[in-house]
């Protein structure tokens, strides 16, 4: 099967998540292609990890601010999708475990981001997430960094999550997607969390400032979605030695299943 690179542009959170699932289901059913996809969100949206409680989000505030709330098919914690590019990769696992696939994808992303001039690196340590998830700050995805996620100057700049589906032939299909931070607006995530006190909100805001960064800050210039998309395409081409078919429109066969 030939690789595809799809830039599906700007859509709602529900559409973006359902399209990722449709790509994975197509590959599970043997009718799809391994695909790298990039997209943005309109209106801006908060995505929750598959098992994350909706109670952690102040839905009154999100509604008043015109922020959608949607659940991801993958794990992890809440992300505000605004000034960023979301990537997804749908592929057959070919016997590779979760961390191996993370590493493969991160290497491709790093090559692309380095080409933009961002001195990024792959995180090698792994925190104890069960302990972290018991803390209040765990509600926000970018408050912690897992192994093979991507940092810049020691701060998280890409957050990712993965899910696997069983195909009929016994092979696993991987869906991994993640947020590449372009601007600082992701930090507004703190405003929409249900927290015990404003003091805790302020502390979490400081923590996010200390632990995260974004391309516009690192590169000291305006970064566009399109130039990041092009860099990511080049990163996968070089890291994986592939020449994907580049598609900038929605696959109609998949669209009817959403």
Short mmCIF file of C-alpha atoms in Angstrom, two decimals:
data_model
loop_
_atom_site.label_atom_id
_atom_site.label_comp_id
_atom_site.label_asym_id
_atom_site.label_seq_id
_atom_site.Cartn_x
_atom_site.Cartn_y
_atom_site.Cartn_z
CA UNK A 1 0.00 0.00 0.00
CA UNK A 2 1.21 3.48 -0.86
CA UNK A 3 1.47 6.22 1.76
CA UNK A 4 -0.78 9.27 1.55
CA UNK A 5 -0.22 12.74 3.00
CA UNK A 6 -3.49 14.61 3.50
CA UNK A 7 -3.92 18.26 4.43
CA UNK A 8 -7.61 18.31 5.31
CA UNK A 9 -7.55 21.95 6.37
CA UNK A 10 -9.83 23.48 8.98
CA UNK A 11 -12.85 21.62 10.38
CA UNK A 12 -14.80 21.10 13.58
CA UNK A 13 -13.43 18.96 16.37
CA UNK A 14 -16.08 16.28 15.76
CA UNK A 15 -15.14 16.10 12.08
CA UNK A 16 -11.40 15.94 12.79
CA UNK A 17 -11.74 13.10 15.30
CA UNK A 18 -14.21 11.15 13.17
CA UNK A 19 -11.98 11.51 10.12
CA UNK A 20 -9.00 10.07 12.02
CA UNK A 21 -11.19 7.15 13.12
CA UNK A 22 -12.43 6.66 9.55
CA UNK A 23 -8.85 6.46 8.27
CA UNK A 24 -8.04 3.83 10.91
CA UNK A 25 -11.19 1.80 10.19
CA UNK A 26 -10.47 1.83 6.48
CA UNK A 27 -7.01 0.38 7.10
CA UNK A 28 -8.47 -2.20 9.52
CA UNK A 29 -10.94 -3.23 6.81
CA UNK A 30 -8.17 -3.52 4.22
CA UNK A 31 -9.49 -0.75 1.97
CA UNK A 32 -7.43 2.20 3.18
CA UNK A 33 -3.87 3.40 2.91
CA UNK A 34 -1.32 4.27 5.58
CA UNK A 35 -1.84 8.01 5.95
CA UNK A 36 -0.19 11.07 7.47
CA UNK A 37 -2.77 13.79 7.99
CA UNK A 38 -2.52 17.42 9.13
CA UNK A 39 -5.40 19.67 10.10
CA UNK A 40 -6.62 22.61 12.18
CA UNK A 41 -9.75 23.29 14.22
CA UNK A 42 -12.61 25.75 13.73
CA UNK A 43 -14.12 26.66 16.05
CA UNK A 44 -11.25 26.20 18.49
CA UNK A 45 -11.85 23.13 20.63
CA UNK A 46 -10.75 21.27 23.72
CA UNK A 47 -10.18 17.58 23.13
CA UNK A 48 -10.35 15.19 26.07
CA UNK A 49 -8.53 11.88 26.37
CA UNK A 50 -10.71 8.80 25.87
CA UNK A 51 -10.98 8.04 29.60
CA UNK A 52 -10.87 11.61 30.91
CA UNK A 53 -13.87 12.86 32.87
CA UNK A 54 -15.91 15.65 31.31
CA UNK A 55 -16.33 16.98 34.85
CA UNK A 56 -12.78 18.35 34.67
CA UNK A 57 -13.95 20.98 32.15
CA UNK A 58 -16.09 24.05 32.92
CA UNK A 59 -18.60 23.72 30.09
CA UNK A 60 -20.25 27.03 30.95
CA UNK A 61 -16.97 28.84 30.26
CA UNK A 62 -16.23 26.92 27.06
CA UNK A 63 -19.70 27.66 25.72
CA UNK A 64 -19.42 31.36 26.56
CA UNK A 65 -16.04 31.52 24.79
CA UNK A 66 -17.21 29.63 21.69
CA UNK A 67 -14.91 26.68 22.45
CA UNK A 68 -16.09 23.23 21.38
CA UNK A 69 -15.43 20.17 23.54
CA UNK A 70 -14.82 16.80 21.89
CA UNK A 71 -13.48 13.43 22.98
CA UNK A 72 -10.46 11.89 21.28
CA UNK A 73 -10.31 8.18 20.42
CA UNK A 74 -6.86 8.15 22.06
CA UNK A 75 -5.75 8.55 25.68
CA UNK A 76 -3.95 11.43 27.34
CA UNK A 77 -5.34 14.61 28.84
CA UNK A 78 -7.10 17.80 27.72
CA UNK A 79 -5.67 20.01 24.96
CA UNK A 80 -6.91 23.36 23.67
CA UNK A 81 -6.57 23.25 19.90
CA UNK A 82 -6.13 26.78 18.60
CA UNK A 83 -2.71 28.09 17.53
CA UNK A 84 -1.34 24.72 16.51
CA UNK A 85 -1.16 22.05 13.84
CA UNK A 86 -2.59 18.64 14.64
CA UNK A 87 -0.99 15.68 12.89
CA UNK A 88 -2.25 12.11 12.72
CA UNK A 89 -0.59 8.95 11.49
CA UNK A 90 -2.57 5.82 10.61
CA UNK A 91 -0.44 2.78 9.83
CA UNK A 92 0.00 -0.94 10.41
CA UNK A 93 2.06 -1.66 13.51
CA UNK A 94 4.10 -4.44 11.85
CA UNK A 95 4.93 -5.93 15.25
CA UNK A 96 6.25 -2.69 16.74
CA UNK A 97 5.20 -1.81 20.28
CA UNK A 98 3.71 1.50 21.38
CA UNK A 99 7.00 3.20 22.27
CA UNK A 100 8.72 2.02 19.08
CA UNK A 101 6.02 3.64 16.97
CA UNK A 102 6.21 6.80 19.11
CA UNK A 103 9.95 6.90 18.45
CA UNK A 104 9.55 6.40 14.70
CA UNK A 105 6.96 9.17 14.41
CA UNK A 106 8.88 11.53 16.70
CA UNK A 107 12.05 11.14 14.62
CA UNK A 108 10.12 12.24 11.53
CA UNK A 109 8.57 15.19 13.35
CA UNK A 110 11.96 16.24 14.71
CA UNK A 111 13.51 16.29 11.24
CA UNK A 112 10.67 18.50 10.01
CA UNK A 113 10.84 20.89 12.97
CA UNK A 114 14.63 21.12 12.75
CA UNK A 115 14.21 22.16 9.12
CA UNK A 116 12.09 25.08 10.36
CA UNK A 117 14.97 26.07 12.63
CA UNK A 118 13.54 24.84 15.95
CA UNK A 119 16.22 23.04 18.04
CA UNK A 120 13.93 20.20 19.15
CA UNK A 121 14.85 16.89 20.76
CA UNK A 122 13.11 13.67 21.76
CA UNK A 123 12.38 13.10 25.46
CA UNK A 124 14.03 9.88 26.70
CA UNK A 125 12.67 9.64 30.25
CA UNK A 126 9.22 8.37 31.21
CA UNK A 127 7.29 9.76 34.19
CA UNK A 128 4.99 7.60 36.29
CA UNK A 129 1.71 8.65 34.70
CA UNK A 130 -0.62 6.90 37.21
CA UNK A 131 0.87 9.13 39.93
CA UNK A 132 0.74 12.24 37.75
CA UNK A 133 -2.90 11.64 36.78
CA UNK A 134 -3.89 11.80 40.46
CA UNK A 135 -2.73 15.42 40.66
CA UNK A 136 -4.88 18.42 39.76
CA UNK A 137 -2.43 19.63 37.12
CA UNK A 138 -2.82 16.35 35.22
CA UNK A 139 -6.03 17.61 33.61
CA UNK A 140 -3.95 19.51 31.03
CA UNK A 141 -1.98 17.38 28.57
CA UNK A 142 0.99 19.72 28.23
CA UNK A 143 1.68 19.74 31.98
CA UNK A 144 3.76 16.53 31.60
CA UNK A 145 5.98 14.94 28.96
CA UNK A 146 6.18 11.23 28.10
CA UNK A 147 9.03 9.27 26.57
CA UNK A 148 9.52 9.98 22.85
CA UNK A 149 7.50 13.19 22.96
CA UNK A 150 9.26 16.31 21.71
CA UNK A 151 10.81 19.20 23.64
CA UNK A 152 12.56 22.41 22.70
CA UNK A 153 14.97 24.04 25.16
CA UNK A 154 13.70 21.55 27.72
CA UNK A 155 10.05 22.53 27.24
CA UNK A 156 7.30 20.43 25.64
CA UNK A 157 6.35 21.57 22.14
CA UNK A 158 4.57 18.47 20.78
CA UNK A 159 2.11 16.27 22.68
CA UNK A 160 0.90 12.96 21.26
CA UNK A 161 -1.38 10.02 22.03
CA UNK A 162 -1.88 6.60 20.45
CA UNK A 163 -4.56 3.94 20.02
CA UNK A 164 -4.47 0.53 18.40
CA UNK A 165 -7.16 -1.37 16.52
CA UNK A 166 -7.17 -5.10 15.76
CA UNK A 167 -7.48 -6.00 12.08
CA UNK A 168 -9.04 -9.23 10.85
CA UNK A 169 -5.65 -10.62 9.85
CA UNK A 170 -4.37 -10.28 13.43
CA UNK A 171 -2.22 -7.25 12.66
CA UNK A 172 -2.67 -4.08 14.68
CA UNK A 173 -3.49 -0.72 13.12
CA UNK A 174 -2.05 2.33 14.88
CA UNK A 175 -3.75 5.69 15.14
CA UNK A 176 -1.42 8.28 16.63
CA UNK A 177 -2.16 11.99 16.63
CA UNK A 178 -0.70 14.98 18.35
CA UNK A 179 -0.57 18.74 18.72
CA UNK A 180 2.37 20.76 17.41
CA UNK A 181 2.28 24.12 19.20
CA UNK A 182 2.64 27.13 16.92
CA UNK A 183 1.46 29.96 19.19
CA UNK A 184 0.93 30.40 22.96
CA UNK A 185 -2.88 30.20 23.01
CA UNK A 186 -2.82 26.59 24.28
CA UNK A 187 -2.10 28.04 27.72
CA UNK A 188 -5.69 29.28 27.89
CA UNK A 189 -6.57 25.64 28.61
CA UNK A 190 -6.17 26.51 32.29
CA UNK A 191 -9.08 28.98 32.09
CA UNK A 192 -11.51 26.17 31.23
CA UNK A 193 -10.60 23.67 33.94
CA UNK A 194 -12.74 23.06 36.99
CA UNK A 195 -10.24 23.77 39.77
CA UNK A 196 -10.70 24.09 43.54
CA UNK A 197 -9.36 27.64 43.77
CA UNK A 198 -7.96 30.53 41.79
CA UNK A 199 -4.67 30.01 43.60
CA UNK A 200 -4.45 26.53 42.12
CA UNK A 201 -5.33 27.94 38.71
CA UNK A 202 -2.52 30.49 38.98
CA UNK A 203 -0.07 27.78 40.06
CA UNK A 204 -1.03 25.58 37.11
CA UNK A 205 -0.71 28.54 34.75
CA UNK A 206 2.84 29.14 36.00
CA UNK A 207 3.61 25.45 35.59
CA UNK A 208 2.40 25.46 32.00
CA UNK A 209 4.49 28.55 31.26
CA UNK A 210 7.55 26.81 32.69
CA UNK A 211 6.99 23.46 30.94
CA UNK A 212 5.80 24.38 27.44
CA UNK A 213 6.86 26.46 24.49
CA UNK A 214 5.75 27.05 20.90
CA UNK A 215 7.32 27.58 17.50
CA UNK A 216 6.57 31.31 17.30
CA UNK A 217 8.37 31.91 20.61
CA UNK A 218 11.34 29.71 19.75
CA UNK A 219 11.80 31.11 16.25
CA UNK A 220 10.91 34.74 17.09
CA UNK A 221 8.62 35.14 14.11
CA UNK A 222 5.12 34.42 12.84
CA UNK A 223 4.80 30.75 11.85
CA UNK A 224 2.02 29.67 9.52
CA UNK A 225 0.09 26.42 9.52
CA UNK A 226 1.08 25.77 5.91
CA UNK A 227 4.83 26.05 6.47
CA UNK A 228 4.61 23.65 9.42
CA UNK A 229 2.55 21.24 7.30
CA UNK A 230 5.20 21.32 4.55
CA UNK A 231 7.99 20.78 7.09
CA UNK A 232 6.19 17.76 8.57
CA UNK A 233 5.74 16.24 5.11
CA UNK A 234 9.47 16.66 4.43
CA UNK A 235 10.31 15.17 7.82
CA UNK A 236 8.41 11.96 7.11
CA UNK A 237 9.83 11.75 3.58
CA UNK A 238 13.40 11.93 4.89
CA UNK A 239 13.01 9.88 8.08
CA UNK A 240 11.00 7.04 6.54
CA UNK A 241 12.27 7.19 2.93
CA UNK A 242 8.73 7.42 1.59
CA UNK A 243 7.15 9.48 -1.18
CA UNK A 244 3.51 9.85 -0.17
CA UNK A 245 0.76 10.81 -2.53
CA UNK A 246 -0.04 14.38 -1.46
CA UNK A 247 -3.78 15.08 -1.20
CA UNK A 248 -5.26 18.44 -0.21
CA UNK A 249 -8.93 17.46 -0.43
CA UNK A 250 -11.09 15.11 1.61
CA UNK A 251 -11.19 11.51 0.38
CA UNK A 252 -14.83 11.23 -0.73
CA UNK A 253 -15.00 7.49 0.00
CA UNK A 254 -14.08 8.12 3.62
CA UNK A 255 -16.14 11.29 3.90
CA UNK A 256 -19.44 9.46 3.34
CA UNK A 257 -18.68 7.21 6.32
CA UNK A 258 -18.33 10.09 8.78
#
